[in-house]
PDB file of C-alpha atoms and ligand atoms in Angstrom:
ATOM      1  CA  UNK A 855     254.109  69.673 186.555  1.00  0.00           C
ATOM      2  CA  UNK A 856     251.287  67.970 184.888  1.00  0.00           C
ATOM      3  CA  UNK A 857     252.019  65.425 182.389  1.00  0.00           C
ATOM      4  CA  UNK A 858     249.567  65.450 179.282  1.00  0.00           C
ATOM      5  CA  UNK A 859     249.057  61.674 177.363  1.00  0.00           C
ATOM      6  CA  UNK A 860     249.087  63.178 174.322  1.00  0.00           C
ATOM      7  CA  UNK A 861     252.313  64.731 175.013  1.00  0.00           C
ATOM      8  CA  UNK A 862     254.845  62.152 176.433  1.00  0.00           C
ATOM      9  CA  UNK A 863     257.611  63.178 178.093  1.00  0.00           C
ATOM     10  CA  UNK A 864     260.677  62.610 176.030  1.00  0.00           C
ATOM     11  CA  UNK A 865     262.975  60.021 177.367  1.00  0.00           C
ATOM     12  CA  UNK A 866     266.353  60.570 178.306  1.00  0.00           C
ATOM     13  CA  UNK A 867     268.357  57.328 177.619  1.00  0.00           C
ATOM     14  CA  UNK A 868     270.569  57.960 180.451  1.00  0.00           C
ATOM     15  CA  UNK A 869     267.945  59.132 182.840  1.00  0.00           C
ATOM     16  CA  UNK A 870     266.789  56.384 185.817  1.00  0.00           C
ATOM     17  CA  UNK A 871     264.304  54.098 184.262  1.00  0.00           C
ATOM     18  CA  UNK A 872     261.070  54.934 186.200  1.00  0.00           C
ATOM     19  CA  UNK A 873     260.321  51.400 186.691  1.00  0.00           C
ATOM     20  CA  UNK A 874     262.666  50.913 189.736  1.00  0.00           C
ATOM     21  CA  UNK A 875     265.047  47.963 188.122  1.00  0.00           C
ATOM     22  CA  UNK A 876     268.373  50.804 189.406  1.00  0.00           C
ATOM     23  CA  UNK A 877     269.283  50.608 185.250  1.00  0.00           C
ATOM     24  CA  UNK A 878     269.132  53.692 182.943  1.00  0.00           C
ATOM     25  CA  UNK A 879     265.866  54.439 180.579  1.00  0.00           C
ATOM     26  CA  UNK A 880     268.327  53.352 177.306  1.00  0.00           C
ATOM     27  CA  UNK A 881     269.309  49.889 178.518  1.00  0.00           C
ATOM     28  CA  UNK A 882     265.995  49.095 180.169  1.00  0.00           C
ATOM     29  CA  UNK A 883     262.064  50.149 179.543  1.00  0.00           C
ATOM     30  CA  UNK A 884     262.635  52.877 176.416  1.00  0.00           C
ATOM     31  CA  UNK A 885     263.897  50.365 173.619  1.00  0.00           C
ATOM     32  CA  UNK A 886     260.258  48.736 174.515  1.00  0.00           C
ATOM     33  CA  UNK A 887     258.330  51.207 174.448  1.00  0.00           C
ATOM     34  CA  UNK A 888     259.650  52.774 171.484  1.00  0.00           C
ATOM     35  CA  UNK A 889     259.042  49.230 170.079  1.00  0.00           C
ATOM     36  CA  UNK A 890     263.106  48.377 169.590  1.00  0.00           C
ATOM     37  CA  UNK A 891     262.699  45.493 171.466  1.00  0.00           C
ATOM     38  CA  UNK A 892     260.242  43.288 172.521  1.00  0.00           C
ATOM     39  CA  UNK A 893     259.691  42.565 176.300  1.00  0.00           C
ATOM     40  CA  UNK A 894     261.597  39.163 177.057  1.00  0.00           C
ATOM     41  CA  UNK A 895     259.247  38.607 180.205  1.00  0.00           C
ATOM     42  CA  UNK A 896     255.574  38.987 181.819  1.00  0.00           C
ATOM     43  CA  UNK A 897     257.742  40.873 184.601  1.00  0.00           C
ATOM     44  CA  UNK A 898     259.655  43.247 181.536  1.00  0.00           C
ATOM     45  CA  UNK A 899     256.430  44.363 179.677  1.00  0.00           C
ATOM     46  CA  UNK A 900     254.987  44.787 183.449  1.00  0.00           C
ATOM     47  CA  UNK A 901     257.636  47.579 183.927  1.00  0.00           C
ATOM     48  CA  UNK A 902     257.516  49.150 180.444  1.00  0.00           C
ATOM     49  CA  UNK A 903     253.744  49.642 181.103  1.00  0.00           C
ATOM     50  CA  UNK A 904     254.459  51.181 184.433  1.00  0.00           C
ATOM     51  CA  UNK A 905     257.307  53.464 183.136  1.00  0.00           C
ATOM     52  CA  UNK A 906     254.520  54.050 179.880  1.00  0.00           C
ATOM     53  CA  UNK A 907     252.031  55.205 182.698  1.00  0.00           C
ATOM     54  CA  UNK A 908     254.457  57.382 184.340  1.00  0.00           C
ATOM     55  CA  UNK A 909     255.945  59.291 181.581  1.00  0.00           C
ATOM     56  CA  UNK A 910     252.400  59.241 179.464  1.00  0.00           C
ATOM     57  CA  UNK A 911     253.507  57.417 176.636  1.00  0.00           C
ATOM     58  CA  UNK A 912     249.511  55.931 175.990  1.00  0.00           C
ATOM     59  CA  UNK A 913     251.209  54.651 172.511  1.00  0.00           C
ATOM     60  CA  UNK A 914     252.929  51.899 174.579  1.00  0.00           C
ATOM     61  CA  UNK A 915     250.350  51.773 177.149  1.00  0.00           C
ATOM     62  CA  UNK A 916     247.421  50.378 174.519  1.00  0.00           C
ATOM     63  CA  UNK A 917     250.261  48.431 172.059  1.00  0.00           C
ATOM     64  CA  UNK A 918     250.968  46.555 175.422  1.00  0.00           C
ATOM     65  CA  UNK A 919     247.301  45.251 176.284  1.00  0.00           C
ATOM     66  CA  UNK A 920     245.609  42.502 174.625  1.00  0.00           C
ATOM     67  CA  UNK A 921     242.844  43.433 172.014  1.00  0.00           C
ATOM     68  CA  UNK A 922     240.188  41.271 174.135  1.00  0.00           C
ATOM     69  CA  UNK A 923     240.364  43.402 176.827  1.00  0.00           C
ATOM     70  CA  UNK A 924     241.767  46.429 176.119  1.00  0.00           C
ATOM     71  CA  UNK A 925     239.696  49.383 176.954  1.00  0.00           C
ATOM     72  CA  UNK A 926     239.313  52.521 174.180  1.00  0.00           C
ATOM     73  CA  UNK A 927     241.951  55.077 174.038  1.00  0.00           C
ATOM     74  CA  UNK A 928     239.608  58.027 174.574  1.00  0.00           C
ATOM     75  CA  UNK A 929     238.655  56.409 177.803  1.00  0.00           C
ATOM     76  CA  UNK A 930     242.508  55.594 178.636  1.00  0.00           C
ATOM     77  CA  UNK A 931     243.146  59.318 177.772  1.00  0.00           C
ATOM     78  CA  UNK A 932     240.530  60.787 179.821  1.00  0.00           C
ATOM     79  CA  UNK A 933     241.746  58.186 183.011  1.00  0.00           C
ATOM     80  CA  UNK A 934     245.587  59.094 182.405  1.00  0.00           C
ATOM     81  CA  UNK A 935     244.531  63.193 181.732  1.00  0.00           C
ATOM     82  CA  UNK A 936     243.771  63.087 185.877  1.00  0.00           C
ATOM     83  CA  UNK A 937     246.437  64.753 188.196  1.00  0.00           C
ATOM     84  CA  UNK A 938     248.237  61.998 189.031  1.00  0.00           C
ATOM     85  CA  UNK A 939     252.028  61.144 189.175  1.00  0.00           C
ATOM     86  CA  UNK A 940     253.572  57.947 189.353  1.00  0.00           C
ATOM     87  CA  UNK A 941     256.045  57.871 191.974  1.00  0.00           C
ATOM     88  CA  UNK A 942     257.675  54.220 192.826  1.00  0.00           C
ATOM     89  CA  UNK A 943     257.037  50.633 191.477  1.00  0.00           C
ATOM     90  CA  UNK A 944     257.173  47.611 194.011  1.00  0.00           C
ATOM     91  CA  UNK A 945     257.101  44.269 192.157  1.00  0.00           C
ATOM     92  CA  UNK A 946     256.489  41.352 194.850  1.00  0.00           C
ATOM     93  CA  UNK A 947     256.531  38.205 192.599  1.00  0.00           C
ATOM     94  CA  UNK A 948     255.694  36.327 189.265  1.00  0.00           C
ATOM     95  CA  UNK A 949     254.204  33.439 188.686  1.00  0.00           C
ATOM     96  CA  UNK A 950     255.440  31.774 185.473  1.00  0.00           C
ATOM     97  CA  UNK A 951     255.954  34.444 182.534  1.00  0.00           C
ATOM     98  CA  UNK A 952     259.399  33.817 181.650  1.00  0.00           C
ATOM     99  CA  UNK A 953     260.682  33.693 177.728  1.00  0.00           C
ATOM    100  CA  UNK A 954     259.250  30.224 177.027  1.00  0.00           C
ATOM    101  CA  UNK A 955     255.625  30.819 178.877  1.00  0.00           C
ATOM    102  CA  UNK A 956     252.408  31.734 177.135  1.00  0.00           C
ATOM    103  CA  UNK A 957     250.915  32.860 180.707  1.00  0.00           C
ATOM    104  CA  UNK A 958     252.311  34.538 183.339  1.00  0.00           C
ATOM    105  CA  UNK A 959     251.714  36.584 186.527  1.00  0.00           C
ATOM    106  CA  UNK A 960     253.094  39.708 188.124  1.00  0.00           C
ATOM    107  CA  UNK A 961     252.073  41.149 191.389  1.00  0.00           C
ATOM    108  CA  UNK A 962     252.907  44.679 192.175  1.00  0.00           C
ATOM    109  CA  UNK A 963     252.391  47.680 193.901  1.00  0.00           C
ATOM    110  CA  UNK A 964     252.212  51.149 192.314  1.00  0.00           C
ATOM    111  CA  UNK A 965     252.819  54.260 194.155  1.00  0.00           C
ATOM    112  CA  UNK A 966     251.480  57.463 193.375  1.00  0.00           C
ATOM    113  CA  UNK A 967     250.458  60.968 194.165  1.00  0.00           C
ATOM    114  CA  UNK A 968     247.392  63.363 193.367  1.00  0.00           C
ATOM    115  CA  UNK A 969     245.375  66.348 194.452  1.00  0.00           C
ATOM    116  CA  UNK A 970     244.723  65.165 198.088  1.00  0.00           C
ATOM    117  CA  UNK A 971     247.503  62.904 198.842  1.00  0.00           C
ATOM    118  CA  UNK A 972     249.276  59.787 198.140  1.00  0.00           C
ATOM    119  CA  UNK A 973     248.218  56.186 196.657  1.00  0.00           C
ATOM    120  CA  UNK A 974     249.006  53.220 195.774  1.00  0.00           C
ATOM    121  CA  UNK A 975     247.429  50.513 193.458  1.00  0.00           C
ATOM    122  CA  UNK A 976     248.146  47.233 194.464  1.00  0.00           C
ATOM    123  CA  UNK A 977     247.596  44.407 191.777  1.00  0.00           C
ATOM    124  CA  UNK A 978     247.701  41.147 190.542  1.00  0.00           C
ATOM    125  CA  UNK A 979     247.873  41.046 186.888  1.00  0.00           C
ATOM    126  CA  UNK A 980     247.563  38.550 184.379  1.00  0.00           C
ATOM    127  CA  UNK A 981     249.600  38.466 180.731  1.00  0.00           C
ATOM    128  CA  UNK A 982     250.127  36.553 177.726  1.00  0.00           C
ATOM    129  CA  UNK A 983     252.282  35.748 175.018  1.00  0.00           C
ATOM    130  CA  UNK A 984     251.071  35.167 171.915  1.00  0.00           C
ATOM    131  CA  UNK A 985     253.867  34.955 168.559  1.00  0.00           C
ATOM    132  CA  UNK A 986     256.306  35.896 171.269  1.00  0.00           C
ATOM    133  CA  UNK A 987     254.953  39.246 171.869  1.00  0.00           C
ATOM    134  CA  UNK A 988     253.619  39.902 175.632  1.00  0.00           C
ATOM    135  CA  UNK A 989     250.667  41.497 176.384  1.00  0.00           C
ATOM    136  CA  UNK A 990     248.742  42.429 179.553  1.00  0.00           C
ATOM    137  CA  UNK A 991     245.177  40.823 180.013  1.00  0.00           C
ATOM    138  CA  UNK A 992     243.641  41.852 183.042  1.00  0.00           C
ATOM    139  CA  UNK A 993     244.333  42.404 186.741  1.00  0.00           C
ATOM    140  CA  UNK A 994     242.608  42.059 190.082  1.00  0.00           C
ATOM    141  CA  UNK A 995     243.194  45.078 192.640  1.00  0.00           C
ATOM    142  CA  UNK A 996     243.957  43.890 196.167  1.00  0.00           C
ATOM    143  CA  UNK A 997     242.181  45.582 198.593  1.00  0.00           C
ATOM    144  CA  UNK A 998     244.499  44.635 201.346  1.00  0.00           C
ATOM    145  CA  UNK A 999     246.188  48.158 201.683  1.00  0.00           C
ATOM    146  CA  UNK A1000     249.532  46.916 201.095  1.00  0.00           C
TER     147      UNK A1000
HETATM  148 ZN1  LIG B2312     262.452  50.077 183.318  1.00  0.00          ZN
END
């Protein structure tokens, strides 16, 4: 089934959040991406934008990433219009980015699957908090295969 960013797949509350925390949708990445509550942690708005990714909710996906750096939503459209589904989220450790950080770090491995076979996208990437809101700066793929 191909999932179109214009046309999110709706969320089912009690559904398993994609993100990989075990919890259900309603008690974990939906309230933030519907913008009910903000992400308490680097690591928190790190699995909203993964779960935004993988059900195609670009909304959350460019409310999420900091104005300096984030890129334009046609090009974000055209990147998340590919065949691609999101299959399994690995995260392997933060580096500050708790409630009382302006900075923090997550390092994580995404798994996917396209035309032609699996993936996976392993990265270290960089947020901040500014007014208490958390938003993803920029990351550095690994090229380590891992
Ligand atoms: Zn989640």
């Amino acid at each position: 089934m191909s999932r179109s960013p214009v046309d999110p797949v709706p969320l089912a509350d009690d559904a398993r959040c994609p993100c990989g925390t075990g919890e259900v949708l309603g008690s974990c990445c939906a309230p933030v991406l519907r913008g009910q509550r903000r992400a308490a942690t680097a690591e928190a708005l790190m699995r909203s934008r993964y779960t935004a990714f993988a059900v195609g909710d670009i909304d959350h996906v460019m409310a999420s990433w900091h104005p300096s750096t984030r890129p334009l939503r046609s090009a974000l459209e055209e990147s998340l219009g590919e065949e691609s589904r999101w299959l399994r989220l690995e995260v392997h450790r933060t580096e500050q980015g708790g409630p009382f950080d302006d900075d923090g770090v997550v390092e994580f491995t995404a798994h996917g699957k396209r035309e032609g076979g699996r993936f996976r996208l392993h990265e270290v990437s960089r947020f901040t908090r500014e007014d208490g809101v958390w938003r993803y700066l920029d990351g550095t793929v690994q090229r380590d295969g891992r």
